[in-house]
Short mmCIF file of C-alpha atoms and ligand atoms in Angstrom, two decimals:
data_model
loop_
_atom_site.label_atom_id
_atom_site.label_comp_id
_atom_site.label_asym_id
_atom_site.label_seq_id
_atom_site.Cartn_x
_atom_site.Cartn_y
_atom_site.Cartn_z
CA UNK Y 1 -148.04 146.93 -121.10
CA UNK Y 2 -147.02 149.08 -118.18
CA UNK Y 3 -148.47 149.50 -114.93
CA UNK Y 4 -151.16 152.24 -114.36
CA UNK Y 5 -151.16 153.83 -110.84
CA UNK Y 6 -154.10 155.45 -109.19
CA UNK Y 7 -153.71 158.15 -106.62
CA UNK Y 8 -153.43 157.78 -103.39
CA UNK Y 9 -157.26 159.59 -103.02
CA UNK Y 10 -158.63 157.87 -105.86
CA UNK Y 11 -157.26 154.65 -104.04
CA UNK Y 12 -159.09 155.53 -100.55
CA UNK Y 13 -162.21 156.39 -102.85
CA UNK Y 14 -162.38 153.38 -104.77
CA UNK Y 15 -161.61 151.55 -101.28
CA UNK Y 16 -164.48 153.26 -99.25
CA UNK Y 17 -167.18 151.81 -102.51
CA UNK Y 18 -165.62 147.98 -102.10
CA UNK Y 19 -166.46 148.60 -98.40
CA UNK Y 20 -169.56 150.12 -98.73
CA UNK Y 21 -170.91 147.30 -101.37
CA UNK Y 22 -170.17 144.30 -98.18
CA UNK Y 23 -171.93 143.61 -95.33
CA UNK Y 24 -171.15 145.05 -92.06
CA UNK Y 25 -170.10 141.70 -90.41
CA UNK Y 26 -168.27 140.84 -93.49
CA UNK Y 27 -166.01 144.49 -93.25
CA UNK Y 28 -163.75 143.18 -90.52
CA UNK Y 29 -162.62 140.02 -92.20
CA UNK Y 30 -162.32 141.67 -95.51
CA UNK Y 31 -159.51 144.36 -93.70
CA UNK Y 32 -158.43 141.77 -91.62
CA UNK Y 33 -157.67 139.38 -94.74
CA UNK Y 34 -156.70 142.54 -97.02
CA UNK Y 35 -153.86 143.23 -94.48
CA UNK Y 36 -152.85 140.29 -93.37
CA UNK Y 37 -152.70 138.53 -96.94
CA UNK Y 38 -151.03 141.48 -99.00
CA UNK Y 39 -149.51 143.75 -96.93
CA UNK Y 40 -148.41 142.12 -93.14
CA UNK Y 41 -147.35 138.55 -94.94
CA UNK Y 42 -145.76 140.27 -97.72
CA UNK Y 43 -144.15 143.27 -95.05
CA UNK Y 44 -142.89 140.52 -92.55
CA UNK Y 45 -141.78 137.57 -94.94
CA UNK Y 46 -139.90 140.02 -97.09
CA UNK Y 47 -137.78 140.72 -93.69
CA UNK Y 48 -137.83 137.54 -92.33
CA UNK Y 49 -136.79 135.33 -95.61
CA UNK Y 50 -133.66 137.89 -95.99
CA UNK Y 51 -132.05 137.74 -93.51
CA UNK Y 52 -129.62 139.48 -94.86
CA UNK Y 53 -131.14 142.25 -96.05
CA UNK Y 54 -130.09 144.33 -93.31
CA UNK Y 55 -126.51 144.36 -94.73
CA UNK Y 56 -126.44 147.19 -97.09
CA UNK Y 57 -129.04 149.84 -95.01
CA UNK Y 58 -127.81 152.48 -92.63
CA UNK Y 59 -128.16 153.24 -89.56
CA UNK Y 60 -131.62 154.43 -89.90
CA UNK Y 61 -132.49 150.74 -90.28
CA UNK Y 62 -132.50 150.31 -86.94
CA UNK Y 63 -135.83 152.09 -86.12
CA UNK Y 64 -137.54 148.88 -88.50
CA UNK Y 65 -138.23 146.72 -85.94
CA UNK Y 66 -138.53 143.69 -87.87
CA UNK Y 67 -135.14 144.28 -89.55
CA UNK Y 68 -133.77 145.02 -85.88
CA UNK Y 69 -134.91 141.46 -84.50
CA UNK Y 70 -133.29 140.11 -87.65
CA UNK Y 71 -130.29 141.54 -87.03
CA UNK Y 72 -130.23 140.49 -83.46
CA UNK Y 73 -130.80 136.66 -84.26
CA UNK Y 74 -127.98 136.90 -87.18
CA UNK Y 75 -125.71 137.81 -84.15
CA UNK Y 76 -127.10 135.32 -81.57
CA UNK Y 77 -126.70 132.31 -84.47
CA UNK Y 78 -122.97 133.24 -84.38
CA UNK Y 79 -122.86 132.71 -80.68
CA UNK Y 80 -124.51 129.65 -79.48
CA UNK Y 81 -124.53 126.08 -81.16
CA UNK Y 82 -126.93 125.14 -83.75
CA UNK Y 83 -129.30 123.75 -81.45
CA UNK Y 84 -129.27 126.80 -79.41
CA UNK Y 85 -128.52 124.63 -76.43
CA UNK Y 86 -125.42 126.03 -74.33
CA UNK Y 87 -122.96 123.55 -72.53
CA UNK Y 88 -123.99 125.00 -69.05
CA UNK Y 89 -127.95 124.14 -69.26
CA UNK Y 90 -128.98 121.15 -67.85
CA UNK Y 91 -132.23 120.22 -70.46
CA UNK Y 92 -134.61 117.74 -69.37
CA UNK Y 93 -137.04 115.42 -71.08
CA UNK Y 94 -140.61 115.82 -69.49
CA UNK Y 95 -141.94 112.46 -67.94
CA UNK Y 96 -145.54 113.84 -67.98
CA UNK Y 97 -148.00 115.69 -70.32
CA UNK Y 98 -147.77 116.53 -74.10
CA UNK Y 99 -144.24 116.46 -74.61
CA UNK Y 100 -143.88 113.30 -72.75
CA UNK Y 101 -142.69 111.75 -76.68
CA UNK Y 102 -139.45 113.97 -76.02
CA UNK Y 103 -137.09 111.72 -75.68
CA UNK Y 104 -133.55 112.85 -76.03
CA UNK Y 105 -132.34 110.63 -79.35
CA UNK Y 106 -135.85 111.93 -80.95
CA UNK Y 107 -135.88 115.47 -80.33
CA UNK Y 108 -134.43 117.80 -82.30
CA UNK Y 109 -134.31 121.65 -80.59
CA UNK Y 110 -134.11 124.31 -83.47
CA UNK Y 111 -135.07 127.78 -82.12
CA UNK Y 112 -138.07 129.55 -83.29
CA UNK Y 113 -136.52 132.94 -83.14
CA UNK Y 114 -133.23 132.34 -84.79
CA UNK Y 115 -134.51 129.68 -87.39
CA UNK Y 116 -138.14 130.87 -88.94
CA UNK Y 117 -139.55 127.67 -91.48
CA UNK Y 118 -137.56 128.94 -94.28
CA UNK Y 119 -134.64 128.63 -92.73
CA UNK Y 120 -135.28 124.83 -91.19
CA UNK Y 121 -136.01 123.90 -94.32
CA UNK Y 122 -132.98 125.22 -96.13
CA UNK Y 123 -130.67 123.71 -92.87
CA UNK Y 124 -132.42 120.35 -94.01
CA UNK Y 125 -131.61 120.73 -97.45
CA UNK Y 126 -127.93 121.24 -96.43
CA UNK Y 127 -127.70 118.12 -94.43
CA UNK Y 128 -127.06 120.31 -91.49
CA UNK Y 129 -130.49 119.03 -89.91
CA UNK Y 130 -132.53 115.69 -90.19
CA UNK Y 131 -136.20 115.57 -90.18
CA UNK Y 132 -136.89 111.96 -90.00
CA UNK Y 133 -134.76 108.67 -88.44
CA UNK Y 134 -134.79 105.19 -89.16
CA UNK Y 135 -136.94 103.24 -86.72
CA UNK Y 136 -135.02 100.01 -87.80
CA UNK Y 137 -132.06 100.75 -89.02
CA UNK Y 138 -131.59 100.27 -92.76
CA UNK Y 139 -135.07 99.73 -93.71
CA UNK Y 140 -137.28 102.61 -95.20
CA UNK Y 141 -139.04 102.50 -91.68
CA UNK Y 142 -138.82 105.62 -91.14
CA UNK Y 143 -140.79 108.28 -88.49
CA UNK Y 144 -140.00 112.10 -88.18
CA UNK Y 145 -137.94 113.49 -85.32
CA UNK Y 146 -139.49 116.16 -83.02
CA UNK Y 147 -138.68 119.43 -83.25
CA UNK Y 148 -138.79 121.27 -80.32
CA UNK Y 149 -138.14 125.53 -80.03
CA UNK Y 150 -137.47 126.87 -76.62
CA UNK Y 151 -137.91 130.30 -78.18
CA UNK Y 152 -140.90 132.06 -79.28
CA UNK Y 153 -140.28 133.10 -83.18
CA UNK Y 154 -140.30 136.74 -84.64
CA UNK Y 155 -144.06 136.03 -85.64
CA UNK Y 156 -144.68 135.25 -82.42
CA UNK Y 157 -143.05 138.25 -81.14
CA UNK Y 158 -145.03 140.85 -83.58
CA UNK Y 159 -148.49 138.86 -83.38
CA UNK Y 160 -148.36 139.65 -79.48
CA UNK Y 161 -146.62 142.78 -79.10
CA UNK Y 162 -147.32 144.35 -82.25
CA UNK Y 163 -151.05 143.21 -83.10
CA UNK Y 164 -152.89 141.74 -79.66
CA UNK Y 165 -151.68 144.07 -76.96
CA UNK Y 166 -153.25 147.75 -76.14
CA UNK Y 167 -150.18 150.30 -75.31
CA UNK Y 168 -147.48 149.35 -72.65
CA UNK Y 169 -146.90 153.13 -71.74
CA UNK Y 170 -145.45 153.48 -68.47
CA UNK Y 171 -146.45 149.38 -67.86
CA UNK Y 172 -143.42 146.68 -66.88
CA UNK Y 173 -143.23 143.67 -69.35
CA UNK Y 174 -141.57 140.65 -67.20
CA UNK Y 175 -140.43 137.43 -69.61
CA UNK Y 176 -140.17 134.64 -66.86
CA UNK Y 177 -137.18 132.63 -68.33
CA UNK Y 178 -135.84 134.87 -70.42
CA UNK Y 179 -132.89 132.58 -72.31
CA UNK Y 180 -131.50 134.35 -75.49
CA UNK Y 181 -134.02 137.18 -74.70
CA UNK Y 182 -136.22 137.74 -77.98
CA UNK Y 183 -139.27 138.30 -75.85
CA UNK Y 184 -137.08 141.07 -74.24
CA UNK Y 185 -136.47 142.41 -77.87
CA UNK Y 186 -139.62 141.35 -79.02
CA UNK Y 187 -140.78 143.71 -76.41
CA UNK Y 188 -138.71 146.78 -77.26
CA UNK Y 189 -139.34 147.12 -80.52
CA UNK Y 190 -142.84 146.41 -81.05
CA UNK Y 191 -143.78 148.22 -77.44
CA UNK Y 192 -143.36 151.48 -75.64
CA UNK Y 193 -142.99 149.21 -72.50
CA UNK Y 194 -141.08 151.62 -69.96
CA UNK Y 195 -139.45 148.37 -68.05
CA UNK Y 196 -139.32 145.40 -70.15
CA UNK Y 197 -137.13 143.00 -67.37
CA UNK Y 198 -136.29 139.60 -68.33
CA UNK Y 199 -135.34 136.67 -65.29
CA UNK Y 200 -133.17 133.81 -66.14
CA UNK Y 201 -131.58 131.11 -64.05
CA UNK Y 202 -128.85 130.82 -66.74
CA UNK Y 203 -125.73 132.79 -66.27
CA UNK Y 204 -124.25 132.54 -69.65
CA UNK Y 205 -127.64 132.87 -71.03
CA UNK Y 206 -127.75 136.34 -69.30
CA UNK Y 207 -124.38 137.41 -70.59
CA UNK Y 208 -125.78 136.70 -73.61
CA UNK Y 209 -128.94 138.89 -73.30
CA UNK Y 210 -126.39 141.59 -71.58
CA UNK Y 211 -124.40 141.63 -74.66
CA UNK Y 212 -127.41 141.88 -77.07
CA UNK Y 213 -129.33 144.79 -75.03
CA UNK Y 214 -125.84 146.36 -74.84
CA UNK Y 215 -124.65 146.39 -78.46
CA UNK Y 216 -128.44 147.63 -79.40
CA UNK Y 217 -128.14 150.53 -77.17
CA UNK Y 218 -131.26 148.63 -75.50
CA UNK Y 219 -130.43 149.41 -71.57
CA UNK Y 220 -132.92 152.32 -71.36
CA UNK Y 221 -135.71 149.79 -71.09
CA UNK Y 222 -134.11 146.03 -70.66
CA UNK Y 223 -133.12 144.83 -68.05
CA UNK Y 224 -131.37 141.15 -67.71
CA UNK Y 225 -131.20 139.58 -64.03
CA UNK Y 226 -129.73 136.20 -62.90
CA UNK Y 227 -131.95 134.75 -60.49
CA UNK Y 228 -134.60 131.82 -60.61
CA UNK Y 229 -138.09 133.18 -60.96
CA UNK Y 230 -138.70 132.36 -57.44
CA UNK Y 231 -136.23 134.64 -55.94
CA UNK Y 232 -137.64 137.25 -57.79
CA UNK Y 233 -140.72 137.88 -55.60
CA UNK Y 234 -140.56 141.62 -56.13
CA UNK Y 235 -140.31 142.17 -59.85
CA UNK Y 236 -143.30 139.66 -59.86
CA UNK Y 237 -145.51 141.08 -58.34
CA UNK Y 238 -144.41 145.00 -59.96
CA UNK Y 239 -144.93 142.97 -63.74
CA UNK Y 240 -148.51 144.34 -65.78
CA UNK Y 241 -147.63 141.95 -68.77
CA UNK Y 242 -146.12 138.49 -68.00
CA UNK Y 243 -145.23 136.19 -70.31
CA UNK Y 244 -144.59 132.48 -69.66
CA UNK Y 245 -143.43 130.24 -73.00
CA UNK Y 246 -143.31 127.27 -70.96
CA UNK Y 247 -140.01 127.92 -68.96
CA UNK Y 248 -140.08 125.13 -67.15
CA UNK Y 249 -141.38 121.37 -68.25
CA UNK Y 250 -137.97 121.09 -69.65
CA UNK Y 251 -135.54 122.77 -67.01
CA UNK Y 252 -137.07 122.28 -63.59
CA UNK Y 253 -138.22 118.88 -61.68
CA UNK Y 254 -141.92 118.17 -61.91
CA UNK Y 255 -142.52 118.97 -57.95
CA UNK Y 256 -140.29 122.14 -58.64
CA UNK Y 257 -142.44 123.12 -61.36
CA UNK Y 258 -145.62 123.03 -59.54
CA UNK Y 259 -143.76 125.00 -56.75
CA UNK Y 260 -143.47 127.37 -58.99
CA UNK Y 261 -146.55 127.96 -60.44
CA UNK Y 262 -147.74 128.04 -56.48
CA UNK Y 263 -145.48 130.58 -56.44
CA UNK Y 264 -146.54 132.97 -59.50
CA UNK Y 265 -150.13 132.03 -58.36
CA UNK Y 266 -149.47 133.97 -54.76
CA UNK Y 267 -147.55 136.46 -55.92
CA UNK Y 268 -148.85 137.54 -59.56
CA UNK Y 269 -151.11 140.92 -58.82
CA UNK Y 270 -154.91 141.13 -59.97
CA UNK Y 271 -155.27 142.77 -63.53
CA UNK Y 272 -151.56 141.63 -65.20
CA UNK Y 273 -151.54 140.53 -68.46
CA UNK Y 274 -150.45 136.73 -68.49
CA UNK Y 275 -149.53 135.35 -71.80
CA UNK Y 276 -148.81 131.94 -71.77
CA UNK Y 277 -147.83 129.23 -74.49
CA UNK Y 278 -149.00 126.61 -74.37
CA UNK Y 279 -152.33 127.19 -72.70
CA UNK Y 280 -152.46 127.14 -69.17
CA UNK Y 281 -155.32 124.62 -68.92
CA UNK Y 282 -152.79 122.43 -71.25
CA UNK Y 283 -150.15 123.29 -68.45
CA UNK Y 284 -152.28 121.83 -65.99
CA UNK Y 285 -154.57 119.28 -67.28
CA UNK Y 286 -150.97 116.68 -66.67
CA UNK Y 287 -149.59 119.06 -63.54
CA UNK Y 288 -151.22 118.43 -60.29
CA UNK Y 289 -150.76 122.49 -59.03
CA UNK Y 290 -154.16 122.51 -57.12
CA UNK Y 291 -154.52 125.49 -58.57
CA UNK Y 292 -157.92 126.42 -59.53
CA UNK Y 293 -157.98 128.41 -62.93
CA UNK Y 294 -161.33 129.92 -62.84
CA UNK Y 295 -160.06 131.80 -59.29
CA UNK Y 296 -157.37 132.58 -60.71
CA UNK Y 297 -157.59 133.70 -64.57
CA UNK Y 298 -159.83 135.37 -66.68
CA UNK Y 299 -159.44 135.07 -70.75
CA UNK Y 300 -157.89 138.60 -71.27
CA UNK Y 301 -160.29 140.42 -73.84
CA UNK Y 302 -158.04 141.23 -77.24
CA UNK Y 303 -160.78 143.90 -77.77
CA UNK Y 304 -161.32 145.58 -81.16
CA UNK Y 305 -159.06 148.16 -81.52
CA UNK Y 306 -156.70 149.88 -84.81
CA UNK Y 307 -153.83 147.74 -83.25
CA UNK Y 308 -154.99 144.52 -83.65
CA UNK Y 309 -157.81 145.46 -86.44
CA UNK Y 310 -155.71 143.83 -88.51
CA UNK Y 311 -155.02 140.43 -87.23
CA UNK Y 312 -158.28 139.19 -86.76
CA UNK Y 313 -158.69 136.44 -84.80
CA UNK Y 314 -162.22 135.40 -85.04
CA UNK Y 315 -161.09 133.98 -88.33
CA UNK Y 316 -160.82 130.42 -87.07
CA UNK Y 317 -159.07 129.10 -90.04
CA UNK Y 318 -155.98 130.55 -88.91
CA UNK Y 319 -154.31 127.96 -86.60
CA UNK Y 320 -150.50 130.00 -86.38
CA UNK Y 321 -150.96 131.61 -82.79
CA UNK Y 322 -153.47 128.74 -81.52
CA UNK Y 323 -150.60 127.54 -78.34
CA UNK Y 324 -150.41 131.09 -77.38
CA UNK Y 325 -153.12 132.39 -74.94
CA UNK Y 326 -153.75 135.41 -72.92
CA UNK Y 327 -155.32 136.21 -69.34
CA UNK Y 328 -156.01 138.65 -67.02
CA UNK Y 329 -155.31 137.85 -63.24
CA UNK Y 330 -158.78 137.87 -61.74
C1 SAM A 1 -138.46 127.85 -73.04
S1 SAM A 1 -137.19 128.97 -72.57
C2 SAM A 1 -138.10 130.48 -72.73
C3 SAM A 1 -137.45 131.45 -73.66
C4 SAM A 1 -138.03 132.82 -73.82
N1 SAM A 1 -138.89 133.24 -72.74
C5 SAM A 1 -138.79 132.92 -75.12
O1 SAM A 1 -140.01 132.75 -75.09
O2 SAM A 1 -138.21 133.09 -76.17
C6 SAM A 1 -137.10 128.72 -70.83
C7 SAM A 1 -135.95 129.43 -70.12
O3 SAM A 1 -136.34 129.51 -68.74
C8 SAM A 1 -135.21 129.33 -67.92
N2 SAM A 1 -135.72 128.88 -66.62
C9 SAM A 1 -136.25 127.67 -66.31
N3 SAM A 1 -136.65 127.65 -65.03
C10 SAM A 1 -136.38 128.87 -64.52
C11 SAM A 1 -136.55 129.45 -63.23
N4 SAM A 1 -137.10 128.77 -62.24
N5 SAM A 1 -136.16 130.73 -63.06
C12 SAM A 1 -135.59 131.44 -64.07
N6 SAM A 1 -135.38 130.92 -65.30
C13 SAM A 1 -135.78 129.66 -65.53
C14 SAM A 1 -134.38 128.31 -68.67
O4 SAM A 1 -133.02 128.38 -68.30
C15 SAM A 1 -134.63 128.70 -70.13
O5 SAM A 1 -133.62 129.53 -70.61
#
């Protein structure tokens, strides 16, 4: 039997008498769940399980900004390693705090943005990466390996540009650490940010970025510059929107790291935006910064508004975004 379509009115009308027959505290999940369940999931999985889908559109593709971060991880995967880890960094395990378990022979780094679940699991299925390793060799004692991202993904990237922030217009987005720069693209696509600046120690990493912004025709709003965070006192304290995806527990020394956050602390101006993964009371419970949060931070107030309408998060059950967390400099 074929399909029978309704119009687009008759649609909105039978819509407005399912609303009308709920309660109004039950409205905002129902939308919430109605988007996020058959339209975002659908919308975003479609993009981000094909990776290649991008192949065959024209140029017009470009203004999708999903299909626009997929085609910038395709062309980052075919310049660094599989592990996303470049000769020239110098990656440390932590010695304190909740990735203390990272020990080098256990850890397995598979980026978030280039590699989404799918894609881990099909790299397993290849051989290509190992999930688990023999605790004593030849025996079926077995544990799993950690995996580790020093990315954020592309669902990180549209739940907090896309769905949680109100609009960037004429505001400077500053990704401390900015490494293959997805929170830089992240930014662009999903934001009308007017600066979106990204700061990373890393030279090749930079190049990297450089490339990317430049082959994207990106350089009206990105900009990439080599310099530790700390030498960057200006553009710190210019950024409305930070965002820190923990830059530092495996890079920096642990009496570096809480110079830095000293550092952001002084110079970070009242009202920005500070989105952090994980938490920054995680950050700190192991990290003896001195720093007291409740002078410093504020949780920053998501709101209700159409953007983020439709990823609600006062439905608990959802756990995805749980490490990310935003403030407002107090
Ligand atoms: C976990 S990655 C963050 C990646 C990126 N922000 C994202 O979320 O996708 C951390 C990056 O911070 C850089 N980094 C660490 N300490 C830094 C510092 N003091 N100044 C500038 N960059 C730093 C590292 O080289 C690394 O590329």
């Amino acid at each position: 039997m074929s399909k029978v379509y309704i119009s687009l009115k008759e649609a909105k009308h039978q819509f407005s008498i399912l609303l009308d027959s709920i309660t109004e505290s039950d409205k905002a999940d129902f939308i919430s769940s109605i988007y996020k369940e058959q339209i975002c999931n659908e919308t975003i999985n479609d993009y981000l399980d094909d990776s290649n889908n991008f192949e065959n559109k024209g140029e017009g593709f470009l203004d999708d900004p999903i299909a626009t971060l997929n085609m910038i991880a395709n062309d980052v995967k075919k310049r660094v390693p599989l592990d996303a880890i470049l000769s020239s960094e110098n990656i440390r395990s932590p010695t304190i705090g909740e990735n203390a378990d990272c020990l080098p022979h256990l850890t397995v780094h598979v980026d978030e943005f280039l590699y989404d679940e799918e894609d881990v699991e099909e790299l397993v299925e290849e051989g290509k990466l190992k999930r688990n390793y023999c605790k004593d060799c030849g025996s079926k004692n077995i544990d799993s390996l950690i995996f580790t991202s020093h990315s954020m993904s592309r669902a990180d990237l549209f739940f907090i540009f896309n769905n949680s922030l109100p609009t960037l217009e004429n505001k400077v987005v500053l990704d401390i650490g900015s490494r293959l720069g997805s929170v830089l693209y992240g930014a662009y696509v999903f934001t009308d940010a007017s600066r979106i600046i990204g700061v990373e120690m890393n030279e090749d990493l930079c190049k990297l970025q450089k490339d990317i912004v430049s082959k994207y025709n990106m350089e009206d709003r990105i900009e990439v510059l080599h310099k530790r965070i700390e030498e960057a006192e200006d553009i710190v304290q210019l950024a409305d929107v930070i965002i820190i995806n923990n830059p530092f527990e495996f890079y920096v020394s642990e009496n570096e790291h809480i110079q830095i956050w000293q550092f952001l602390r002084r110079h970070i101006k009242r009202e920005t935006i500070l989105i952090t993964c994980p938490h920054l009371e995680t950050i700190f419970k192991s990290l003896n910064t001195q720093i007291h949060l409740s002078n410093w931070v504020k949780p920053y107030n998501l709101g209700w508004n159409e953007a983020n309408m439709f990823y609600n998060k006062t439905n608990t059950e959802d756990t995805s975004f749980n490490d990310i967390a935003f403030y407002e400099i107090i």
